[in-house]
Each structure stands twice: as C-alpha cells, then as structure tokens.
C-alpha cells in the first residue's frame, strides 16, 4: 500500500561473512499528472506539396470533430481537444462541409474543445509590415465576431522570433 508518511527502514547486507547495515528514510512518492497532447504541424510546401498538405488539413479537421464527438461522454479532462496551428485551413473546410458541420465546429470552439488561433498562417513575422500583421488577424477576428468563437491566442511554430509590432497588433485585436 502507498505510505501516508515517511518510511524509516533498516537494511543489512551480508556477503562473504561480513555484514554492513544502516537506515534509510523514504518519503512518499511524488504524485505525477501526465497529459497527452496530440499535435500536428504542417510546413506547407516542405512536408509535402501544398495541394496535398491542404487536403490533409481538411481531413484532420474532419477527424478532430469526429474525435470530439466520440469522446463527448468521457470525463471532462479526458475529452479530445485540438488546437489548430493556423486558421488557414478553415475557409476551405467551412466552404466544403456545410452549415451544420460549421456550426458543430464553432460549438466545439465555444466549449473550449477546439482552439482557433488568431494568426491566419505561419510566416516569418519579421518580413511583413504592420498592415500585413493586422491583416493576418482579420479572419479569426471575423469568426469571433460573426460566430461568437473565442480566439484566445496566437500559435507560432518553428518561427524563431517575432517583431514587437505583433504584440500590440494581437492585443488591440482582442
């Protein structure tokens, strides 16, 4: 059984007629919480042809909705969740899946099960000017306004840094 407090143990080692012993204190084991995080990131044009990567992103979103639905009755902490790394797959997915699928995805976003990031695409943010940085936020801001979809943050993957102008652009966009 798991001990409730410190265990004080005595030990003895005997070998070849000689012996040695001592004491040992063992504190209860540290309790660990392990979270499994499923993540997929695409470098469009690097991991595959852009047309293939785009199709894969649409398939991923179909599976995200299906996994969310399959785990809907699980305890809250065990339900499937997903964070898109960019919002660029969404226009094509929304256009090709119909209103009911779109509303299901938006519902999952409102529940906090699907996170839609503020930035439309992954890019080297040191290259665009301020207007381009702001325009990179307009799609997600529009979704938030029109569909009451929370946009809580921006995901930046394998981009080494960002200009300071991105910080006020994110803050002012909400």
PDB file of C-alpha atoms in Angstrom:
ATOM      1  CA  UNK A   1       0.000   0.000   0.000  1.00  0.00           C
ATOM      2  CA  UNK A   2       1.098   3.557  -0.596  1.00  0.00           C
ATOM      3  CA  UNK A   3       2.603   5.012   2.604  1.00  0.00           C
ATOM      4  CA  UNK A   4       0.985   8.088   4.078  1.00  0.00           C
ATOM      5  CA  UNK A   5       4.202   9.436   5.555  1.00  0.00           C
ATOM      6  CA  UNK A   6       7.945   8.956   5.692  1.00  0.00           C
ATOM      7  CA  UNK A   7       9.069   5.327   5.955  1.00  0.00           C
ATOM      8  CA  UNK A   8      12.065   4.570   8.136  1.00  0.00           C
ATOM      9  CA  UNK A   9      13.733   1.385   7.015  1.00  0.00           C
ATOM     10  CA  UNK A  10      16.656  -0.604   8.343  1.00  0.00           C
ATOM     11  CA  UNK A  11      18.790  -2.630   5.962  1.00  0.00           C
ATOM     12  CA  UNK A  12      21.545  -5.187   6.296  1.00  0.00           C
ATOM     13  CA  UNK A  13      23.891  -6.507   3.636  1.00  0.00           C
ATOM     14  CA  UNK A  14      25.820  -9.717   4.272  1.00  0.00           C
ATOM     15  CA  UNK A  15      28.406 -11.116   1.897  1.00  0.00           C
ATOM     16  CA  UNK A  16      31.362 -13.425   2.446  1.00  0.00           C
ATOM     17  CA  UNK A  17      30.944 -13.490   6.199  1.00  0.00           C
ATOM     18  CA  UNK A  18      30.987  -9.714   6.545  1.00  0.00           C
ATOM     19  CA  UNK A  19      27.982  -7.504   7.072  1.00  0.00           C
ATOM     20  CA  UNK A  20      27.016  -3.908   6.977  1.00  0.00           C
ATOM     21  CA  UNK A  21      23.798  -2.084   7.690  1.00  0.00           C
ATOM     22  CA  UNK A  22      22.161   1.214   8.081  1.00  0.00           C
ATOM     23  CA  UNK A  23      18.946   3.157   7.990  1.00  0.00           C
ATOM     24  CA  UNK A  24      17.035   4.742   5.186  1.00  0.00           C
ATOM     25  CA  UNK A  25      14.179   7.232   5.065  1.00  0.00           C
ATOM     26  CA  UNK A  26      11.833   7.197   2.110  1.00  0.00           C
ATOM     27  CA  UNK A  27       9.361   9.993   1.563  1.00  0.00           C
ATOM     28  CA  UNK A  28       6.072   9.196  -0.166  1.00  0.00           C
ATOM     29  CA  UNK A  29       6.423   9.118  -3.932  1.00  0.00           C
ATOM     30  CA  UNK A  30       5.701  12.315  -5.808  1.00  0.00           C
ATOM     31  CA  UNK A  31       2.305  12.315  -7.464  1.00  0.00           C
ATOM     32  CA  UNK A  32       2.593  12.884 -11.202  1.00  0.00           C
ATOM     33  CA  UNK A  33      -0.041  14.077 -13.618  1.00  0.00           C
ATOM     34  CA  UNK A  34       0.598  13.011 -17.185  1.00  0.00           C
ATOM     35  CA  UNK A  35      -1.178  14.792 -20.022  1.00  0.00           C
ATOM     36  CA  UNK A  36      -1.047  13.501 -23.561  1.00  0.00           C
ATOM     37  CA  UNK A  37      -1.050  16.265 -26.128  1.00  0.00           C
ATOM     38  CA  UNK A  38      -1.803  15.431 -29.732  1.00  0.00           C
ATOM     39  CA  UNK A  39      -0.327  17.905 -32.159  1.00  0.00           C
ATOM     40  CA  UNK A  40       0.194  18.158 -35.873  1.00  0.00           C
ATOM     41  CA  UNK A  41       2.030  20.915 -37.683  1.00  0.00           C
ATOM     42  CA  UNK A  42       2.438  21.304 -41.408  1.00  0.00           C
ATOM     43  CA  UNK A  43       5.072  23.272 -43.206  1.00  0.00           C
ATOM     44  CA  UNK A  44       3.109  23.741 -46.415  1.00  0.00           C
ATOM     45  CA  UNK A  45       5.429  23.081 -49.304  1.00  0.00           C
ATOM     46  CA  UNK A  46       8.022  21.486 -47.042  1.00  0.00           C
ATOM     47  CA  UNK A  47       6.290  18.416 -45.622  1.00  0.00           C
ATOM     48  CA  UNK A  48       4.512  17.813 -48.944  1.00  0.00           C
ATOM     49  CA  UNK A  49       3.121  19.609 -51.956  1.00  0.00           C
ATOM     50  CA  UNK A  50       0.842  22.489 -50.914  1.00  0.00           C
ATOM     51  CA  UNK A  51      -2.163  20.780 -52.549  1.00  0.00           C
ATOM     52  CA  UNK A  52      -1.520  17.576 -50.578  1.00  0.00           C
ATOM     53  CA  UNK A  53      -0.961  19.455 -47.297  1.00  0.00           C
ATOM     54  CA  UNK A  54      -4.202  21.381 -47.838  1.00  0.00           C
ATOM     55  CA  UNK A  55      -6.200  18.161 -48.340  1.00  0.00           C
ATOM     56  CA  UNK A  56      -4.587  16.644 -45.262  1.00  0.00           C
ATOM     57  CA  UNK A  57      -5.569  19.663 -43.162  1.00  0.00           C
ATOM     58  CA  UNK A  58      -9.203  19.247 -44.251  1.00  0.00           C
ATOM     59  CA  UNK A  59      -9.105  15.557 -43.339  1.00  0.00           C
ATOM     60  CA  UNK A  60      -7.566  16.435 -39.959  1.00  0.00           C
ATOM     61  CA  UNK A  61     -10.403  18.828 -39.189  1.00  0.00           C
ATOM     62  CA  UNK A  62     -12.961  16.150 -40.097  1.00  0.00           C
ATOM     63  CA  UNK A  63     -11.241  13.803 -37.655  1.00  0.00           C
ATOM     64  CA  UNK A  64     -10.993  16.493 -34.971  1.00  0.00           C
ATOM     65  CA  UNK A  65     -14.771  16.942 -34.990  1.00  0.00           C
ATOM     66  CA  UNK A  66     -15.291  13.158 -35.027  1.00  0.00           C
ATOM     67  CA  UNK A  67     -12.860  12.609 -32.113  1.00  0.00           C
ATOM     68  CA  UNK A  68     -14.535  15.377 -30.129  1.00  0.00           C
ATOM     69  CA  UNK A  69     -17.916  13.746 -30.693  1.00  0.00           C
ATOM     70  CA  UNK A  70     -16.595  10.258 -29.880  1.00  0.00           C
ATOM     71  CA  UNK A  71     -15.237  11.462 -26.533  1.00  0.00           C
ATOM     72  CA  UNK A  72     -18.156  13.755 -25.627  1.00  0.00           C
ATOM     73  CA  UNK A  73     -19.318  11.435 -22.826  1.00  0.00           C
ATOM     74  CA  UNK A  74     -15.846  10.973 -21.322  1.00  0.00           C
ATOM     75  CA  UNK A  75     -14.930  12.816 -18.119  1.00  0.00           C
ATOM     76  CA  UNK A  76     -14.134  16.454 -18.959  1.00  0.00           C
ATOM     77  CA  UNK A  77     -10.375  16.049 -18.572  1.00  0.00           C
ATOM     78  CA  UNK A  78     -10.323  13.044 -20.910  1.00  0.00           C
ATOM     79  CA  UNK A  79     -12.264  14.590 -23.801  1.00  0.00           C
ATOM     80  CA  UNK A  80     -10.408  15.139 -27.057  1.00  0.00           C
ATOM     81  CA  UNK A  81      -9.214  18.708 -27.649  1.00  0.00           C
ATOM     82  CA  UNK A  82      -7.407  20.266 -30.568  1.00  0.00           C
ATOM     83  CA  UNK A  83      -5.559  23.486 -31.291  1.00  0.00           C
ATOM     84  CA  UNK A  84      -5.110  24.452 -34.912  1.00  0.00           C
ATOM     85  CA  UNK A  85      -1.634  25.817 -35.523  1.00  0.00           C
ATOM     86  CA  UNK A  86      -3.046  28.329 -38.051  1.00  0.00           C
ATOM     87  CA  UNK A  87      -6.540  29.229 -39.184  1.00  0.00           C
ATOM     88  CA  UNK A  88      -5.784  28.993 -42.925  1.00  0.00           C
ATOM     89  CA  UNK A  89      -7.420  25.532 -43.390  1.00  0.00           C
ATOM     90  CA  UNK A  90     -10.731  26.827 -42.051  1.00  0.00           C
ATOM     91  CA  UNK A  91     -12.039  28.775 -45.088  1.00  0.00           C
ATOM     92  CA  UNK A  92     -11.737  25.711 -47.335  1.00  0.00           C
ATOM     93  CA  UNK A  93     -13.100  23.369 -44.650  1.00  0.00           C
ATOM     94  CA  UNK A  94     -16.067  25.634 -43.894  1.00  0.00           C
ATOM     95  CA  UNK A  95     -16.839  26.066 -47.601  1.00  0.00           C
ATOM     96  CA  UNK A  96     -16.792  22.331 -48.261  1.00  0.00           C
ATOM     97  CA  UNK A  97     -18.546  20.927 -45.200  1.00  0.00           C
ATOM     98  CA  UNK A  98     -21.835  22.811 -44.967  1.00  0.00           C
ATOM     99  CA  UNK A  99     -23.606  24.864 -42.325  1.00  0.00           C
ATOM    100  CA  UNK A 100     -24.287  22.019 -39.876  1.00  0.00           C
ATOM    101  CA  UNK A 101     -20.613  20.981 -39.788  1.00  0.00           C
ATOM    102  CA  UNK A 102     -19.535  24.606 -39.445  1.00  0.00           C
ATOM    103  CA  UNK A 103     -21.872  25.145 -36.509  1.00  0.00           C
ATOM    104  CA  UNK A 104     -20.624  21.937 -34.874  1.00  0.00           C
ATOM    105  CA  UNK A 105     -17.018  23.161 -35.137  1.00  0.00           C
ATOM    106  CA  UNK A 106     -17.979  26.591 -33.775  1.00  0.00           C
ATOM    107  CA  UNK A 107     -19.833  24.905 -30.918  1.00  0.00           C
ATOM    108  CA  UNK A 108     -16.712  22.893 -30.071  1.00  0.00           C
ATOM    109  CA  UNK A 109     -14.680  26.108 -30.145  1.00  0.00           C
ATOM    110  CA  UNK A 110     -17.128  27.779 -27.760  1.00  0.00           C
ATOM    111  CA  UNK A 111     -16.827  24.737 -25.437  1.00  0.00           C
ATOM    112  CA  UNK A 112     -13.021  25.121 -25.435  1.00  0.00           C
ATOM    113  CA  UNK A 113     -12.503  21.784 -27.190  1.00  0.00           C
ATOM    114  CA  UNK A 114     -11.193  23.301 -30.436  1.00  0.00           C
ATOM    115  CA  UNK A 115      -8.916  26.317 -30.313  1.00  0.00           C
ATOM    116  CA  UNK A 116      -8.824  28.632 -33.299  1.00  0.00           C
ATOM    117  CA  UNK A 117      -5.659  30.732 -33.280  1.00  0.00           C
ATOM    118  CA  UNK A 118      -5.508  34.394 -34.172  1.00  0.00           C
ATOM    119  CA  UNK A 119      -2.906  34.135 -36.927  1.00  0.00           C
ATOM    120  CA  UNK A 120      -4.077  33.015 -40.351  1.00  0.00           C
ATOM    121  CA  UNK A 121      -0.766  31.469 -41.382  1.00  0.00           C
ATOM    122  CA  UNK A 122       2.693  30.700 -40.094  1.00  0.00           C
ATOM    123  CA  UNK A 123       5.159  33.182 -41.511  1.00  0.00           C
ATOM    124  CA  UNK A 124       8.375  34.913 -40.719  1.00  0.00           C
ATOM    125  CA  UNK A 125       6.823  37.839 -38.894  1.00  0.00           C
ATOM    126  CA  UNK A 126       9.948  39.932 -39.344  1.00  0.00           C
ATOM    127  CA  UNK A 127       9.103  40.439 -43.018  1.00  0.00           C
ATOM    128  CA  UNK A 128       5.558  41.879 -43.116  1.00  0.00           C
ATOM    129  CA  UNK A 129       4.754  45.470 -42.312  1.00  0.00           C
ATOM    130  CA  UNK A 130       2.206  46.452 -39.658  1.00  0.00           C
ATOM    131  CA  UNK A 131      -0.737  46.332 -42.059  1.00  0.00           C
ATOM    132  CA  UNK A 132       0.142  42.784 -43.100  1.00  0.00           C
ATOM    133  CA  UNK A 133       0.439  41.733 -39.451  1.00  0.00           C
ATOM    134  CA  UNK A 134      -3.003  43.176 -38.732  1.00  0.00           C
ATOM    135  CA  UNK A 135      -4.499  41.523 -41.818  1.00  0.00           C
ATOM    136  CA  UNK A 136      -3.111  38.175 -40.639  1.00  0.00           C
ATOM    137  CA  UNK A 137      -5.561  38.515 -37.718  1.00  0.00           C
ATOM    138  CA  UNK A 138      -8.692  39.544 -39.618  1.00  0.00           C
ATOM    139  CA  UNK A 139     -10.009  36.065 -40.470  1.00  0.00           C
ATOM    140  CA  UNK A 140     -10.010  34.865 -36.845  1.00  0.00           C
ATOM    141  CA  UNK A 141     -11.373  38.209 -35.628  1.00  0.00           C
ATOM    142  CA  UNK A 142     -14.198  37.913 -38.151  1.00  0.00           C
ATOM    143  CA  UNK A 143     -15.003  34.379 -36.945  1.00  0.00           C
ATOM    144  CA  UNK A 144     -15.044  35.634 -33.364  1.00  0.00           C
ATOM    145  CA  UNK A 145     -17.414  38.475 -34.222  1.00  0.00           C
ATOM    146  CA  UNK A 146     -19.794  36.600 -36.565  1.00  0.00           C
ATOM    147  CA  UNK A 147     -19.931  33.226 -34.796  1.00  0.00           C
ATOM    148  CA  UNK A 148     -19.052  34.066 -31.171  1.00  0.00           C
ATOM    149  CA  UNK A 149     -15.958  31.874 -31.476  1.00  0.00           C
ATOM    150  CA  UNK A 150     -13.335  32.584 -28.819  1.00  0.00           C
ATOM    151  CA  UNK A 151      -9.876  33.441 -30.099  1.00  0.00           C
ATOM    152  CA  UNK A 152      -7.619  33.320 -27.063  1.00  0.00           C
ATOM    153  CA  UNK A 153      -4.137  33.310 -28.527  1.00  0.00           C
ATOM    154  CA  UNK A 154      -1.823  33.009 -31.457  1.00  0.00           C
ATOM    155  CA  UNK A 155       0.227  29.932 -32.237  1.00  0.00           C
ATOM    156  CA  UNK A 156       3.700  30.327 -33.640  1.00  0.00           C
ATOM    157  CA  UNK A 157       5.510  27.142 -34.519  1.00  0.00           C
ATOM    158  CA  UNK A 158       9.118  26.855 -35.620  1.00  0.00           C
ATOM    159  CA  UNK A 159       9.426  30.586 -36.244  1.00  0.00           C
ATOM    160  CA  UNK A 160      12.468  31.852 -34.336  1.00  0.00           C
ATOM    161  CA  UNK A 161      11.098  35.240 -33.340  1.00  0.00           C
ATOM    162  CA  UNK A 162       8.594  37.968 -33.961  1.00  0.00           C
ATOM    163  CA  UNK A 163       8.747  41.737 -34.185  1.00  0.00           C
ATOM    164  CA  UNK A 164       7.445  43.781 -31.291  1.00  0.00           C
ATOM    165  CA  UNK A 165       4.699  45.140 -33.602  1.00  0.00           C
ATOM    166  CA  UNK A 166       2.965  41.749 -33.409  1.00  0.00           C
ATOM    167  CA  UNK A 167       2.354  42.203 -29.674  1.00  0.00           C
ATOM    168  CA  UNK A 168       0.219  45.382 -29.915  1.00  0.00           C
ATOM    169  CA  UNK A 169      -1.469  44.018 -33.062  1.00  0.00           C
ATOM    170  CA  UNK A 170      -2.556  40.930 -31.097  1.00  0.00           C
ATOM    171  CA  UNK A 171      -3.520  42.964 -28.020  1.00  0.00           C
ATOM    172  CA  UNK A 172      -5.553  45.529 -29.949  1.00  0.00           C
ATOM    173  CA  UNK A 173      -7.350  42.841 -31.911  1.00  0.00           C
ATOM    174  CA  UNK A 174      -8.522  41.325 -28.665  1.00  0.00           C
TER     175      UNK A 174
END
